[in-house]
Short mmCIF file of C-alpha atoms in Angstrom, two decimals:
data_model
loop_
_atom_site.label_atom_id
_atom_site.label_comp_id
_atom_site.label_asym_id
_atom_site.label_seq_id
_atom_site.Cartn_x
_atom_site.Cartn_y
_atom_site.Cartn_z
CA MET A 27 -52.27 69.23 21.05
CA ILE A 28 -50.25 67.24 18.51
CA ASN A 29 -47.11 67.58 20.63
CA THR A 30 -49.05 66.49 23.71
CA MET A 31 -50.41 63.41 21.91
CA LYS A 32 -46.91 62.55 20.70
CA SER A 33 -45.62 62.82 24.25
CA LEU A 34 -48.40 60.59 25.59
CA LEU A 35 -47.78 58.03 22.83
CA ALA A 36 -44.06 58.02 23.57
CA LEU A 37 -44.79 57.56 27.28
CA CYS A 38 -47.13 54.66 26.57
CA LEU A 39 -44.55 53.01 24.33
CA PHE A 40 -41.90 53.49 27.03
CA TYR A 41 -44.00 51.80 29.69
CA SER A 42 -45.05 49.05 27.28
CA ALA A 43 -41.43 48.30 26.41
CA ALA A 44 -40.45 48.42 30.08
CA SER A 45 -43.21 45.97 30.90
CA VAL A 46 -42.07 43.51 28.23
CA SER A 47 -38.44 43.88 29.31
CA THR A 48 -39.34 43.17 32.93
CA ALA A 49 -41.35 40.08 31.97
CA GLU A 50 -38.39 38.70 30.02
CA THR A 51 -35.76 39.59 32.62
CA PRO A 52 -34.45 36.36 34.17
CA ILE A 53 -35.19 35.93 37.85
CA LYS A 54 -32.41 34.86 40.20
CA HIS A 55 -33.89 31.99 42.20
CA THR A 56 -32.70 31.42 45.75
CA SER A 57 -35.27 28.86 46.92
CA PHE A 58 -37.69 26.16 45.76
CA ARG A 59 -41.39 27.04 45.53
CA PRO A 60 -43.27 23.79 44.83
CA GLY A 61 -46.04 24.06 42.26
CA GLU A 62 -45.24 27.62 41.17
CA ILE A 63 -43.94 28.74 37.78
CA TRP A 64 -40.21 27.98 37.65
CA THR A 65 -38.32 30.06 35.09
CA ASP A 66 -35.03 29.40 33.29
CA ASN A 67 -32.23 31.80 32.32
CA ASN A 68 -34.43 33.22 29.55
CA GLY A 69 -37.35 33.91 31.86
CA ALA A 70 -39.40 31.05 30.34
CA HIS A 71 -41.16 28.32 32.34
CA ILE A 72 -38.85 25.27 32.48
CA ASN A 73 -40.08 22.69 29.97
CA ALA A 74 -38.78 19.33 31.25
CA HIS A 75 -41.70 17.21 32.41
CA GLY A 76 -41.53 13.65 33.79
CA GLY A 77 -37.81 14.16 33.96
CA GLY A 78 -34.65 13.02 35.61
CA ILE A 79 -31.35 14.62 36.57
CA LEU A 80 -27.74 13.69 35.85
CA TYR A 81 -24.83 15.14 37.83
CA ASP A 82 -21.70 15.31 35.70
CA LYS A 83 -18.40 17.12 36.30
CA GLY A 84 -19.81 19.72 38.69
CA THR A 85 -23.03 20.41 36.78
CA TYR A 86 -26.60 19.11 37.09
CA TYR A 87 -28.46 18.30 33.86
CA TRP A 88 -32.26 18.12 33.90
CA TYR A 89 -33.89 16.14 31.07
CA GLY A 90 -37.63 16.04 30.51
CA GLU A 91 -40.51 15.93 28.07
CA HIS A 92 -40.84 19.14 26.06
CA LYS A 93 -44.53 20.10 26.06
CA VAL A 94 -46.57 22.40 23.83
CA GLU A 95 -49.95 23.97 24.53
CA GLY A 96 -53.20 22.06 24.70
CA ASP A 97 -53.84 18.35 24.20
CA ALA A 98 -51.16 18.22 21.49
CA GLY A 99 -48.61 18.60 24.29
CA ASN A 100 -49.44 15.09 25.49
CA TYR A 101 -47.67 13.81 22.38
CA ALA A 102 -44.01 14.34 21.47
CA GLN A 103 -43.98 17.32 19.13
CA VAL A 104 -40.38 18.40 19.80
CA GLY A 105 -38.42 15.89 21.90
CA VAL A 106 -36.45 15.80 25.14
CA HIS A 107 -35.42 19.16 26.58
CA CYS A 108 -32.21 19.67 28.58
CA TYR A 109 -31.28 22.29 31.18
CA SER A 110 -28.11 22.74 33.21
CA SER A 111 -27.49 24.15 36.69
CA LYS A 112 -24.72 24.61 39.23
CA ASP A 113 -26.99 25.26 42.23
CA LEU A 114 -30.31 23.44 41.48
CA TYR A 115 -32.24 26.72 41.77
CA ASN A 116 -31.26 28.39 38.50
CA TRP A 117 -31.38 26.54 35.18
CA LYS A 118 -29.86 27.33 31.80
CA ASP A 119 -31.72 26.24 28.67
CA GLU A 120 -29.44 23.85 26.77
CA GLY A 121 -31.95 23.14 24.01
CA ILE A 122 -33.38 19.87 22.72
CA ALA A 123 -31.14 16.91 23.59
CA LEU A 124 -33.14 14.33 21.60
CA LYS A 125 -35.29 15.49 18.70
CA VAL A 126 -38.30 13.63 17.37
CA VAL A 127 -38.15 12.65 13.70
CA GLU A 128 -40.21 14.71 11.27
CA GLY A 129 -41.34 13.52 7.86
CA ASP A 130 -41.05 9.77 8.58
CA HIS A 131 -44.23 8.56 10.28
CA SER A 132 -42.87 5.01 10.52
CA HIS A 133 -39.87 5.97 12.65
CA PRO A 134 -40.15 4.82 16.29
CA ILE A 135 -39.72 8.39 17.57
CA ALA A 136 -41.72 10.08 14.83
CA LYS A 137 -43.27 13.42 15.69
CA GLY A 138 -46.58 12.67 17.42
CA CYS A 139 -45.38 9.55 19.24
CA ILE A 140 -45.60 9.37 23.04
CA LEU A 141 -42.15 9.77 24.58
CA GLU A 142 -42.17 9.91 28.36
CA ARG A 143 -39.97 9.97 31.48
CA PRO A 144 -36.49 10.29 29.92
CA LYS A 145 -33.57 9.41 32.19
CA VAL A 146 -29.86 9.87 31.42
CA VAL A 147 -26.89 8.09 32.99
CA TYR A 148 -23.18 8.23 32.21
CA ASN A 149 -21.28 5.07 31.35
CA LYS A 150 -17.65 5.29 32.54
CA LYS A 151 -16.52 2.34 30.40
CA THR A 152 -17.76 3.71 27.08
CA GLY A 153 -17.67 7.43 27.85
CA LYS A 154 -21.23 7.69 26.52
CA TYR A 155 -24.29 9.36 27.97
CA VAL A 156 -27.20 6.94 27.76
CA MET A 157 -30.85 8.02 27.67
CA TRP A 158 -33.73 5.62 28.30
CA PHE A 159 -37.40 6.54 27.92
CA HIS A 160 -40.89 5.08 27.72
CA LEU A 161 -42.07 5.05 24.11
CA GLU A 162 -45.45 4.54 22.47
CA LEU A 163 -45.46 4.40 18.68
CA LYS A 164 -47.36 7.10 16.84
CA GLY A 165 -51.05 6.34 16.46
CA LYS A 166 -50.94 3.25 18.69
CA GLY A 167 -52.16 4.83 21.92
CA TYR A 168 -50.53 3.05 24.84
CA GLY A 169 -50.46 -0.34 23.14
CA SER A 170 -46.76 -0.52 22.26
CA ALA A 171 -45.29 -0.26 25.77
CA TYR A 172 -41.73 0.07 24.46
CA ALA A 173 -38.49 1.12 26.10
CA GLY A 174 -36.30 3.35 23.93
CA VAL A 175 -32.61 4.15 24.19
CA ALA A 176 -30.32 6.82 22.73
CA THR A 177 -26.69 7.84 23.31
CA ALA A 178 -24.53 10.95 23.10
CA THR A 179 -20.92 12.00 23.65
CA LYS A 180 -21.93 15.16 25.54
CA PRO A 181 -24.52 15.52 28.32
CA THR A 182 -26.40 18.16 26.32
CA GLY A 183 -26.53 15.94 23.24
CA PRO A 184 -27.43 15.66 20.50
CA PHE A 185 -28.55 12.14 21.45
CA LYS A 186 -28.69 9.55 18.68
CA PHE A 187 -31.63 7.15 18.78
CA LEU A 188 -30.46 3.51 18.91
CA LYS A 189 -33.48 1.25 19.27
CA ALA A 190 -36.82 0.65 20.96
CA GLY A 191 -38.91 -2.38 21.79
CA ARG A 192 -40.31 -4.66 24.43
CA VAL A 193 -38.00 -5.80 27.22
CA ASN A 194 -36.29 -9.18 27.81
CA PRO A 195 -38.00 -11.33 25.15
CA GLY A 196 -37.79 -15.06 25.87
CA LYS A 197 -36.65 -14.53 29.46
CA TRP A 198 -38.45 -15.41 32.68
CA PRO A 199 -38.13 -13.32 35.86
CA LEU A 200 -35.60 -14.78 38.30
CA ASN A 201 -38.26 -14.90 41.01
CA MET A 202 -41.16 -16.36 39.01
CA ASP A 203 -42.53 -19.68 40.20
CA LYS A 204 -41.64 -22.54 37.81
CA LYS A 205 -45.17 -23.89 37.87
CA ASP A 206 -46.50 -20.53 36.60
CA GLN A 207 -44.03 -20.76 33.70
CA THR A 208 -45.01 -24.29 32.67
CA ALA A 209 -48.71 -24.65 33.50
CA GLU A 210 -51.04 -25.02 30.52
CA PHE A 211 -51.83 -21.55 29.17
CA THR A 212 -55.50 -20.56 29.44
CA LYS A 213 -57.38 -17.28 29.23
CA GLU A 214 -58.80 -18.06 32.66
CA MET A 215 -55.38 -17.74 34.30
CA PRO A 216 -55.03 -14.85 36.77
CA ASP A 217 -53.73 -11.75 35.00
CA TYR A 218 -50.44 -11.79 36.89
CA VAL A 219 -49.66 -15.14 35.22
CA ARG A 220 -51.53 -14.79 31.92
CA ILE A 221 -50.03 -11.46 30.79
CA ILE A 222 -46.39 -12.32 31.46
CA ARG A 223 -46.91 -15.68 29.73
CA ARG A 224 -48.57 -13.98 26.77
CA ASP A 225 -45.71 -11.49 26.36
CA TYR A 226 -42.86 -13.94 26.98
CA PRO A 227 -41.93 -14.53 23.31
CA GLY A 228 -41.94 -10.88 22.18
CA GLY A 229 -40.83 -9.21 25.41
CA GLN A 230 -42.45 -7.61 28.41
CA MET A 231 -44.33 -4.31 28.46
CA SER A 232 -42.43 -1.23 29.70
CA ARG A 233 -44.26 1.97 30.60
CA ASP A 234 -43.49 4.43 33.44
CA MET A 235 -39.81 3.97 34.20
CA THR A 236 -36.60 5.14 35.79
CA ILE A 237 -32.91 4.16 35.62
CA PHE A 238 -30.76 3.56 38.69
CA VAL A 239 -26.97 3.11 38.81
CA ASP A 240 -25.75 1.31 41.93
CA ASP A 241 -22.50 1.92 43.81
CA ASN A 242 -20.79 -0.92 41.93
CA GLY A 243 -21.60 0.63 38.54
CA LYS A 244 -24.38 -1.81 37.65
CA ALA A 245 -27.43 -0.12 36.15
CA TYR A 246 -31.06 -1.14 36.43
CA HIS A 247 -34.20 -0.33 34.45
CA ILE A 248 -37.25 -0.14 36.74
CA TYR A 249 -40.56 -0.02 34.88
CA SER A 250 -44.29 -0.69 35.09
CA SER A 251 -45.11 -3.90 33.25
CA GLU A 252 -47.80 -6.49 32.58
CA GLY A 253 -50.48 -3.88 31.97
CA ASN A 254 -49.18 -1.93 35.00
CA ILE A 255 -50.01 -4.86 37.27
CA THR A 256 -46.39 -5.30 38.34
CA LEU A 257 -43.04 -3.51 38.48
CA HIS A 258 -40.00 -5.11 36.88
CA ILE A 259 -36.43 -4.43 37.98
CA ALA A 260 -34.14 -5.39 35.10
CA GLU A 261 -30.35 -5.41 34.94
CA LEU A 262 -28.77 -3.47 32.08
CA THR A 263 -25.74 -4.58 30.05
CA PRO A 264 -22.31 -3.14 31.01
CA ASP A 265 -22.68 -0.41 28.34
CA TYR A 266 -26.18 0.44 29.69
CA THR A 267 -27.78 0.21 26.22
CA GLY A 268 -29.48 -3.19 26.56
CA HIS A 269 -30.79 -5.76 29.01
CA THR A 270 -28.91 -8.81 30.30
CA GLY A 271 -32.05 -10.94 30.60
CA LYS A 272 -31.86 -10.91 34.40
CA TYR A 273 -34.89 -9.31 36.03
CA VAL A 274 -37.32 -9.70 38.91
CA ARG A 275 -40.95 -8.84 39.51
CA ALA A 276 -41.90 -6.63 42.44
CA PHE A 277 -45.25 -5.57 43.92
CA ILE A 278 -47.23 -8.14 41.95
CA ASN A 279 -50.89 -7.15 41.54
CA ARG A 280 -50.29 -3.77 43.21
CA TYR A 281 -50.79 -1.68 40.04
CA MET A 282 -47.91 0.71 40.60
CA GLU A 283 -46.41 3.28 38.25
CA ALA A 284 -44.15 6.36 38.38
CA PRO A 285 -41.25 4.54 40.08
CA ALA A 286 -38.42 6.57 41.63
CA ILE A 287 -35.57 4.97 43.54
CA CYS A 288 -32.59 5.88 45.74
CA LYS A 289 -30.05 4.22 48.02
CA HIS A 290 -29.74 5.50 51.59
CA LYS A 291 -27.56 4.03 54.34
CA GLY A 292 -27.12 0.79 52.41
CA LYS A 293 -30.84 0.22 51.73
CA TYR A 294 -32.91 0.80 48.61
CA TYR A 295 -35.98 3.01 48.79
CA LEU A 296 -38.78 3.32 46.28
CA ILE A 297 -41.50 5.92 45.82
CA ALA A 298 -44.27 5.21 43.32
CA SER A 299 -47.96 5.88 42.72
CA GLY A 300 -51.12 3.95 42.09
CA CYS A 301 -52.70 3.83 38.62
CA THR A 302 -55.37 6.52 38.25
CA GLY A 303 -54.50 8.00 34.86
CA TRP A 304 -53.65 11.71 34.97
CA ALA A 305 -55.38 12.14 38.34
CA PRO A 306 -53.04 12.19 41.37
CA ASN A 307 -53.31 9.59 44.12
CA ALA A 308 -51.57 8.70 47.37
CA ALA A 309 -47.84 8.06 47.02
CA ARG A 310 -46.47 4.67 47.98
CA SER A 311 -43.11 3.87 49.53
CA ALA A 312 -41.07 0.72 50.05
CA VAL A 313 -37.68 -0.48 51.28
CA ALA A 314 -35.35 -3.39 50.47
CA LYS A 315 -31.90 -4.57 51.52
CA ASN A 316 -31.27 -5.78 47.97
CA ILE A 317 -32.45 -4.08 44.80
CA ALA A 318 -33.85 -7.42 43.62
CA GLY A 319 -35.94 -7.61 46.78
CA PRO A 320 -37.76 -8.74 48.70
CA TRP A 321 -39.36 -5.30 48.99
CA MET A 322 -41.38 -4.29 52.02
CA GLU A 323 -44.12 -1.79 51.32
CA LEU A 324 -44.40 1.09 53.78
CA LYS A 325 -47.03 3.82 54.13
CA ASN A 326 -47.82 7.00 52.22
CA PRO A 327 -44.76 9.21 52.87
CA CYS A 328 -46.59 12.52 52.38
CA VAL A 329 -47.45 14.80 55.30
CA GLY A 330 -49.48 18.01 55.02
CA PRO A 331 -52.26 19.45 52.84
CA LYS A 332 -53.31 17.16 49.99
CA ALA A 333 -51.09 14.39 51.37
CA GLY A 334 -53.69 11.89 50.15
CA ILE A 335 -52.99 12.87 46.53
CA THR A 336 -49.22 13.48 46.80
CA PHE A 337 -49.89 17.23 46.98
CA GLY A 338 -51.37 17.01 43.49
CA GLY A 339 -48.22 15.51 41.95
CA GLN A 340 -46.62 12.25 40.87
CA SER A 341 -43.05 11.01 41.22
CA PRO A 342 -40.58 10.77 38.30
CA PHE A 343 -37.22 10.88 40.13
CA ILE A 344 -35.31 11.03 43.43
CA LEU A 345 -32.30 13.34 43.26
CA PRO A 346 -29.17 12.79 45.41
CA VAL A 347 -27.74 16.21 46.30
CA GLN A 348 -24.01 16.51 45.68
CA GLY A 349 -21.91 17.65 48.62
CA LYS A 350 -24.64 16.61 51.06
CA PRO A 351 -24.21 12.86 51.66
CA GLY A 352 -27.47 11.11 52.47
CA LYS A 353 -29.55 14.10 51.36
CA PHE A 354 -32.17 13.71 48.62
CA ILE A 355 -34.84 15.74 46.84
CA PHE A 356 -38.18 14.20 45.88
CA MET A 357 -39.17 15.37 42.41
CA ALA A 358 -42.79 15.29 41.28
CA ASP A 359 -44.84 16.57 38.35
CA ILE A 360 -48.23 18.23 38.55
CA TRP A 361 -49.75 17.07 35.27
CA ARG A 362 -52.19 19.31 33.39
CA PRO A 363 -53.19 17.30 30.32
CA LYS A 364 -55.76 19.84 29.10
CA ASN A 365 -52.89 22.30 28.64
CA ALA A 366 -49.76 20.16 28.91
CA ILE A 367 -47.27 23.04 28.79
CA ASP A 368 -48.66 24.38 32.09
CA GLY A 369 -47.51 21.32 34.04
CA ARG A 370 -45.69 22.30 37.24
CA TYR A 371 -42.81 20.90 39.27
CA LEU A 372 -43.05 19.92 42.87
CA TRP A 373 -39.72 19.39 44.63
CA LEU A 374 -39.56 18.60 48.35
CA PRO A 375 -36.84 17.58 50.82
CA MET A 376 -36.75 13.93 51.80
CA LYS A 377 -36.36 12.85 55.39
CA TRP A 378 -36.53 9.51 57.19
CA GLU A 379 -38.05 8.21 60.41
CA GLY A 380 -36.48 4.77 60.68
CA ASP A 381 -37.16 3.20 57.28
CA GLN A 382 -40.15 5.42 56.55
CA ILE A 383 -39.61 8.22 54.04
CA ILE A 384 -41.20 11.51 55.10
CA LEU A 385 -42.24 14.12 52.53
CA GLU A 386 -43.54 17.17 54.35
CA TRP A 387 -45.18 19.96 52.38
CA LYS A 388 -43.37 23.31 52.28
CA ASP A 389 -44.53 26.41 50.41
CA GLU A 390 -40.88 27.45 50.11
CA TRP A 391 -37.58 25.89 51.12
CA THR A 392 -33.84 25.86 50.43
CA LEU A 393 -31.05 23.28 50.40
CA ASP A 394 -30.31 24.29 54.00
CA ASP A 395 -33.59 22.54 54.95
CA LEU A 396 -32.27 19.13 53.87
#
């Protein structure tokens, strides 16, 4: 009986160990499955939310918000996570590229701040990798509306925090009517005039954002501003770590956030969302011949189930696929604020009908579908 029990115990332990081993065995991915768990080389769910991707020297680098479980995951407890890939399907965990600061609650990126939508670009002139992100100071809710910037000498970091603050203080948009700049300031002004006037001395608000580098090497910071009433498109300095003071307003009074941008056949295309908090809404799309506008708003690009709520997701980035000119991937996040770490990724191929972007739902697809 004792020998039998020992045998049964050994068998149970064998199957238990086998089960754990299988769960931790990395899966070789050969396709995209939007909304499903997407594992890295360690078999863990990729932790890079609200992210963006840099292609550098034959490798893709995915940067995003590192989340933890529960509501605490809606605040920056760790920092910006980085992953690398050669094929876009399989991702290697490269660790934390930008760490939050522990022990100094006054630091702009102190643990517990809100650090969202990190984007990294490479500056050929300086040889630096530049990361921009939306930053809310710890304990201030969403009242700070800062843009933060950090740099590194390697794509995987470590990134060194440089500065954070409001954008373009003391500068008017290039396309703002002179009379709106000089009229007597009153609280009764329409919000689209009052808020930008109010924030003029200290700088404009910057929330949901992306970074775009044009063909000529000029970089732009595109962000929700003026209480999310309007998008700003602001030129960055040649080293990409500051603003030149030149910017325009786009989609005034349209309440747009989650901007993502690409250039296709000489035109600029934008995908964004409305402002409904964590709840998904219908995606918006627009086109322009010049990045400074004028922009022409198009229709909801989504086609298929849940098209009216962007399939349950929200845009952070549009990814140009290397080796496939004119081919792009729409990246979206499915946010789950009650348990932030369970947020999912929703990638879909982008197509065009004339100027209209088309995002058609697919349960599974590969790069051959582009």
